[in-house]
mmCIF file of C-alpha atoms and ligand atoms in Angstrom:
data_model
loop_
_atom_site.group_PDB
_atom_site.id
_atom_site.type_symbol
_atom_site.label_atom_id
_atom_site.label_comp_id
_atom_site.label_asym_id
_atom_site.label_seq_id
_atom_site.Cartn_x
_atom_site.Cartn_y
_atom_site.Cartn_z
ATOM 1 C CA MET A 8 111.603 65.575 105.951
ATOM 2 C CA HIS A 9 114.361 67.856 107.134
ATOM 3 C CA GLN A 10 116.329 67.206 103.939
ATOM 4 C CA ALA A 11 113.602 68.826 101.879
ATOM 5 C CA PHE A 12 113.383 71.649 104.392
ATOM 6 C CA ALA A 13 117.127 72.278 104.173
ATOM 7 C CA ARG A 14 116.875 72.352 100.419
ATOM 8 C CA MET A 15 114.062 74.855 100.701
ATOM 9 C CA LEU A 16 116.153 77.075 102.979
ATOM 10 C CA THR A 17 119.195 76.987 100.742
ATOM 11 C CA SER A 18 117.242 77.548 97.566
ATOM 12 C CA GLY A 19 117.079 81.224 96.837
ATOM 13 C CA THR A 20 115.807 80.426 93.357
ATOM 14 C CA LEU A 21 112.756 78.699 94.733
ATOM 15 C CA ALA A 22 111.986 81.575 97.070
ATOM 16 C CA ALA A 23 112.285 83.942 94.140
ATOM 17 C CA SER A 24 110.072 81.844 91.887
ATOM 18 C CA LEU A 25 107.421 81.544 94.598
ATOM 19 C CA CYS A 26 107.235 85.318 94.827
ATOM 20 C CA VAL A 27 106.382 85.608 91.146
ATOM 21 C CA ALA A 28 103.033 83.881 91.133
ATOM 22 C CA GLY A 29 101.124 83.151 87.983
ATOM 23 C CA ALA A 30 101.842 82.218 84.408
ATOM 24 C CA GLN A 31 104.925 84.397 84.017
ATOM 25 C CA ALA A 32 106.886 82.628 86.789
ATOM 26 C CA GLU A 33 110.032 80.725 85.840
ATOM 27 C CA PRO A 34 109.734 76.944 86.263
ATOM 28 C CA VAL A 35 111.216 75.627 89.505
ATOM 29 C CA PRO A 36 114.748 74.379 88.629
ATOM 30 C CA PRO A 37 115.116 70.594 89.020
ATOM 31 C CA ASP A 38 117.508 70.854 91.963
ATOM 32 C CA ALA A 39 115.107 73.188 93.816
ATOM 33 C CA VAL A 40 111.951 71.055 93.686
ATOM 34 C CA VAL A 41 110.584 70.598 97.208
ATOM 35 C CA PHE A 42 109.569 67.005 98.019
ATOM 36 C CA GLU A 43 107.512 66.283 101.133
ATOM 37 C CA ASP A 44 107.405 62.543 101.798
ATOM 38 C CA GLY A 45 107.941 62.066 98.059
ATOM 39 C CA MET A 46 105.099 64.400 97.120
ATOM 40 C CA VAL A 47 105.399 67.714 95.270
ATOM 41 C CA LEU A 48 102.550 69.950 96.388
ATOM 42 C CA ALA A 49 103.120 72.989 94.211
ATOM 43 C CA SER A 50 102.978 73.161 90.427
ATOM 44 C CA LEU A 51 106.481 73.187 88.907
ATOM 45 C CA THR A 52 105.505 75.985 86.525
ATOM 46 C CA GLY A 53 102.419 77.777 87.827
ATOM 47 C CA VAL A 54 100.826 76.997 84.449
ATOM 48 C CA ALA A 55 97.998 74.442 84.473
ATOM 49 C CA GLY A 56 98.952 71.154 82.813
ATOM 50 C CA ASN A 57 97.414 70.315 79.439
ATOM 51 C CA PRO A 58 96.183 66.685 79.430
ATOM 52 C CA GLU A 59 96.232 66.398 75.619
ATOM 53 C CA GLU A 60 99.867 67.506 75.450
ATOM 54 C CA GLY A 61 100.553 65.186 78.386
ATOM 55 C CA ALA A 62 99.123 62.211 76.498
ATOM 56 C CA LYS A 63 101.464 62.945 73.572
ATOM 57 C CA THR A 64 104.529 63.218 75.817
ATOM 58 C CA PHE A 65 103.425 60.043 77.631
ATOM 59 C CA VAL A 66 103.534 57.896 74.475
ATOM 60 C CA ASP A 67 106.492 59.624 72.774
ATOM 61 C CA ARG A 68 109.343 57.099 72.813
ATOM 62 C CA ARG A 69 111.929 59.893 72.982
ATOM 63 C CA LEU A 70 110.181 61.699 75.858
ATOM 64 C CA GLY A 71 108.037 59.975 78.502
ATOM 65 C CA ASN A 72 108.125 56.522 76.923
ATOM 66 C CA CYS A 73 105.844 55.510 79.777
ATOM 67 C CA LEU A 74 104.394 52.552 77.814
ATOM 68 C CA ALA A 75 107.825 50.921 77.872
ATOM 69 C CA CYS A 76 107.034 49.933 81.460
ATOM 70 C CA HIS A 77 103.302 50.537 81.984
ATOM 71 C CA VAL A 78 100.077 49.102 80.584
ATOM 72 C CA ASN A 79 97.438 51.771 79.961
ATOM 73 C CA GLU A 80 94.123 50.630 78.469
ATOM 74 C CA ALA A 81 93.336 54.199 77.376
ATOM 75 C CA MET A 82 96.322 53.911 75.002
ATOM 76 C CA SER A 83 95.394 50.477 73.641
ATOM 77 C CA ASP A 84 95.824 51.695 70.049
ATOM 78 C CA HIS A 85 99.554 51.985 70.803
ATOM 79 C CA LEU A 86 101.524 48.743 70.712
ATOM 80 C CA PHE A 87 104.008 47.235 73.145
ATOM 81 C CA HIS A 88 102.915 48.092 76.673
ATOM 82 C CA GLY A 89 105.561 46.977 79.142
ATOM 83 C CA GLU A 90 104.777 45.359 82.475
ATOM 84 C CA VAL A 91 107.760 46.446 84.549
ATOM 85 C CA GLY A 92 105.564 48.884 86.472
ATOM 86 C CA PRO A 93 101.901 48.609 87.512
ATOM 87 C CA PRO A 94 99.108 49.355 84.980
ATOM 88 C CA LEU A 95 98.209 53.048 85.024
ATOM 89 C CA ASP A 96 94.483 52.507 84.476
ATOM 90 C CA GLY A 97 92.628 54.217 87.327
ATOM 91 C CA VAL A 98 95.829 55.769 88.668
ATOM 92 C CA ALA A 99 93.920 58.949 89.628
ATOM 93 C CA ASP A 100 91.747 56.855 91.969
ATOM 94 C CA ARG A 101 94.845 55.634 93.802
ATOM 95 C CA TRP A 102 96.995 58.745 94.092
ATOM 96 C CA GLU A 103 96.469 62.467 94.729
ATOM 97 C CA GLU A 104 97.846 65.113 92.361
ATOM 98 C CA ALA A 105 100.807 65.922 94.665
ATOM 99 C CA GLU A 106 101.713 62.226 94.817
ATOM 100 C CA ILE A 107 101.504 61.806 91.039
ATOM 101 C CA ARG A 108 103.639 64.938 90.540
ATOM 102 C CA GLY A 109 106.241 63.537 92.954
ATOM 103 C CA ILE A 110 106.263 60.122 91.223
ATOM 104 C CA VAL A 111 106.767 61.628 87.762
ATOM 105 C CA ALA A 112 109.210 64.389 88.793
ATOM 106 C CA ASP A 113 111.484 62.034 90.743
ATOM 107 C CA SER A 114 110.240 58.522 91.461
ATOM 108 C CA LYS A 115 113.305 57.915 93.647
ATOM 109 C CA GLU A 116 112.027 60.508 96.131
ATOM 110 C CA PHE A 117 108.694 58.670 96.204
ATOM 111 C CA PHE A 118 109.545 54.961 95.930
ATOM 112 C CA GLY A 119 113.188 55.007 97.058
ATOM 113 C CA GLU A 120 116.551 54.731 95.313
ATOM 114 C CA GLU A 121 115.961 51.134 94.175
ATOM 115 C CA THR A 122 113.098 51.913 91.783
ATOM 116 C CA VAL A 123 113.800 51.344 88.095
ATOM 117 C CA MET A 124 111.416 54.136 87.102
ATOM 118 C CA PRO A 125 113.425 57.144 85.870
ATOM 119 C CA GLY A 126 113.084 60.530 87.556
ATOM 120 C CA PHE A 127 111.753 62.663 84.722
ATOM 121 C CA TYR A 128 112.516 66.045 86.283
ATOM 122 C CA SER A 129 115.650 65.164 88.165
ATOM 123 C CA LEU A 130 119.367 65.641 87.587
ATOM 124 C CA ASN A 131 119.912 62.317 89.362
ATOM 125 C CA VAL A 132 119.499 60.190 86.224
ATOM 126 C CA GLY A 133 122.320 57.760 86.973
ATOM 127 C CA THR A 134 126.010 57.481 86.251
ATOM 128 C CA ASP A 135 126.008 55.821 82.829
ATOM 129 C CA VAL A 136 124.425 58.683 80.913
ATOM 130 C CA ARG A 137 125.236 60.117 77.510
ATOM 131 C CA LYS A 138 127.497 63.155 77.918
ATOM 132 C CA ASP A 139 125.050 65.496 76.207
ATOM 133 C CA LEU A 140 122.407 64.579 78.781
ATOM 134 C CA VAL A 141 124.501 65.353 81.869
ATOM 135 C CA GLY A 142 122.919 68.232 83.780
ATOM 136 C CA LYS A 143 119.637 67.939 81.875
ATOM 137 C CA THR A 144 116.270 66.493 82.820
ATOM 138 C CA ILE A 145 114.419 63.986 80.613
ATOM 139 C CA LEU A 146 111.307 66.173 80.536
ATOM 140 C CA THR A 147 110.760 69.898 81.014
ATOM 141 C CA ALA A 148 108.799 71.139 84.022
ATOM 142 C CA GLN A 149 105.784 71.863 81.793
ATOM 143 C CA GLN A 150 105.920 68.391 80.221
ATOM 144 C CA VAL A 151 105.748 66.949 83.747
ATOM 145 C CA GLU A 152 102.742 69.156 84.554
ATOM 146 C CA ASP A 153 101.066 68.066 81.307
ATOM 147 C CA ILE A 154 101.637 64.372 82.110
ATOM 148 C CA VAL A 155 100.300 64.894 85.638
ATOM 149 C CA ALA A 156 97.172 66.497 84.110
ATOM 150 C CA TYR A 157 96.829 63.519 81.750
ATOM 151 C CA LEU A 158 97.245 60.944 84.552
ATOM 152 C CA LEU A 159 94.572 62.751 86.583
ATOM 153 C CA THR A 160 92.089 61.891 83.783
ATOM 154 C CA LEU A 161 92.730 58.129 84.290
ATOM 155 C CA LYS A 162 89.813 57.271 86.596
ATOM 156 C CA GLU A 163 87.849 54.060 86.772
ATOM 157 C CA GLN A 164 85.366 54.941 89.533
HETATM 158 C C1 HEC B 29 111.864 51.777 83.256
HETATM 159 C C2 HEC B 29 110.483 51.519 83.598
HETATM 160 C C3 HEC B 29 109.554 52.677 83.852
HETATM 161 C C4 HEC B 29 109.292 53.768 83.053
HETATM 162 C C5 HEC B 29 109.934 54.140 81.740
HETATM 163 C C6 HEC B 29 108.230 54.494 83.712
HETATM 164 N N1 HEC B 29 107.881 53.881 84.869
HETATM 165 FE FE1 HEC B 29 106.391 54.477 86.142
HETATM 166 N N2 HEC B 29 106.841 52.927 87.397
HETATM 167 C C7 HEC B 29 107.778 51.952 87.160
HETATM 168 C C8 HEC B 29 107.789 51.028 88.281
HETATM 169 C C9 HEC B 29 108.672 49.794 88.413
HETATM 170 C C10 HEC B 29 106.804 51.485 89.189
HETATM 171 C C11 HEC B 29 106.392 50.885 90.539
HETATM 172 C C12 HEC B 29 107.186 51.542 91.632
HETATM 173 C C13 HEC B 29 108.329 50.684 92.030
HETATM 174 O O1 HEC B 29 108.079 49.562 92.498
HETATM 175 O O2 HEC B 29 109.477 51.079 91.856
HETATM 176 C C14 HEC B 29 106.216 52.670 88.598
HETATM 177 C C15 HEC B 29 105.185 53.386 89.175
HETATM 178 C C16 HEC B 29 104.517 54.438 88.571
HETATM 179 C C17 HEC B 29 103.343 55.093 89.104
HETATM 180 C C18 HEC B 29 102.572 54.688 90.357
HETATM 181 C C19 HEC B 29 101.546 53.692 89.880
HETATM 182 C C20 HEC B 29 100.701 53.081 90.951
HETATM 183 O O3 HEC B 29 99.525 52.911 90.737
HETATM 184 O O4 HEC B 29 101.246 52.756 92.015
HETATM 185 C C21 HEC B 29 103.005 56.086 88.232
HETATM 186 C C22 HEC B 29 101.861 57.067 88.352
HETATM 187 C C23 HEC B 29 103.977 56.042 87.157
HETATM 188 N N3 HEC B 29 104.869 55.032 87.396
HETATM 189 C C24 HEC B 29 103.963 56.896 86.065
HETATM 190 C C25 HEC B 29 104.887 56.844 85.024
HETATM 191 C C26 HEC B 29 104.881 57.779 83.922
HETATM 192 C C27 HEC B 29 103.873 58.894 83.750
HETATM 193 C C28 HEC B 29 105.934 57.440 83.121
HETATM 194 C C29 HEC B 29 106.407 58.161 81.889
HETATM 195 C C30 HEC B 29 106.654 59.588 82.022
HETATM 196 C C31 HEC B 29 106.584 56.291 83.722
HETATM 197 N N4 HEC B 29 105.914 55.957 84.867
HETATM 198 C C32 HEC B 29 107.686 55.648 83.194
HETATM 199 C C33 HEC B 29 108.591 51.853 86.046
HETATM 200 C C34 HEC B 29 108.650 52.766 85.003
#
């Protein structure tokens, strides 16, 4: 993926944030996230995701709103699970952490431009966006890490 490599080369911010390892590091800015075949190997924040916080962001209609499109048996006490996307039960058996991080951060990098799943840590949210959302991501880097940590608990095997 030479596109990702070029982005890596041109991104001084990323280089800087990689030098500051550990909890104090700044989150990787959304336009500096390195995708490799749609995957994001490194944590966006350097801070371990919190699955309980992730579960809250997942169901929050103003944040992840993941149930709008996905069935998730673990959330069966919440109503109205959409079926636009595949059920997320057992998702951790199907995908590795780096794949799940790539899907949540920017599903277009993973599935291609035609996917209807929003990129949650991407500035590429479409053209018909409320003015106050231009230049912002739907979720913060830590909210993405928390959701990734939550999804990694969804195992069936
Ligand atoms: C507007 C609908 C929509 C929303 C909202 C949405 N997704 Fe998706 N998602 C999809 C679709 C559709 C796919 C299947 C990929 C494709 O065909 O484009 C998918 C695929 C996935 C996959 C891969 C599942 C698998 O087993 O292959 C994961 C993981 C995922 N979504 C997580 C999430 C999370 C987490 C959220 C909330 C932060 C979310 N999605 C919000 C539509 C959505």
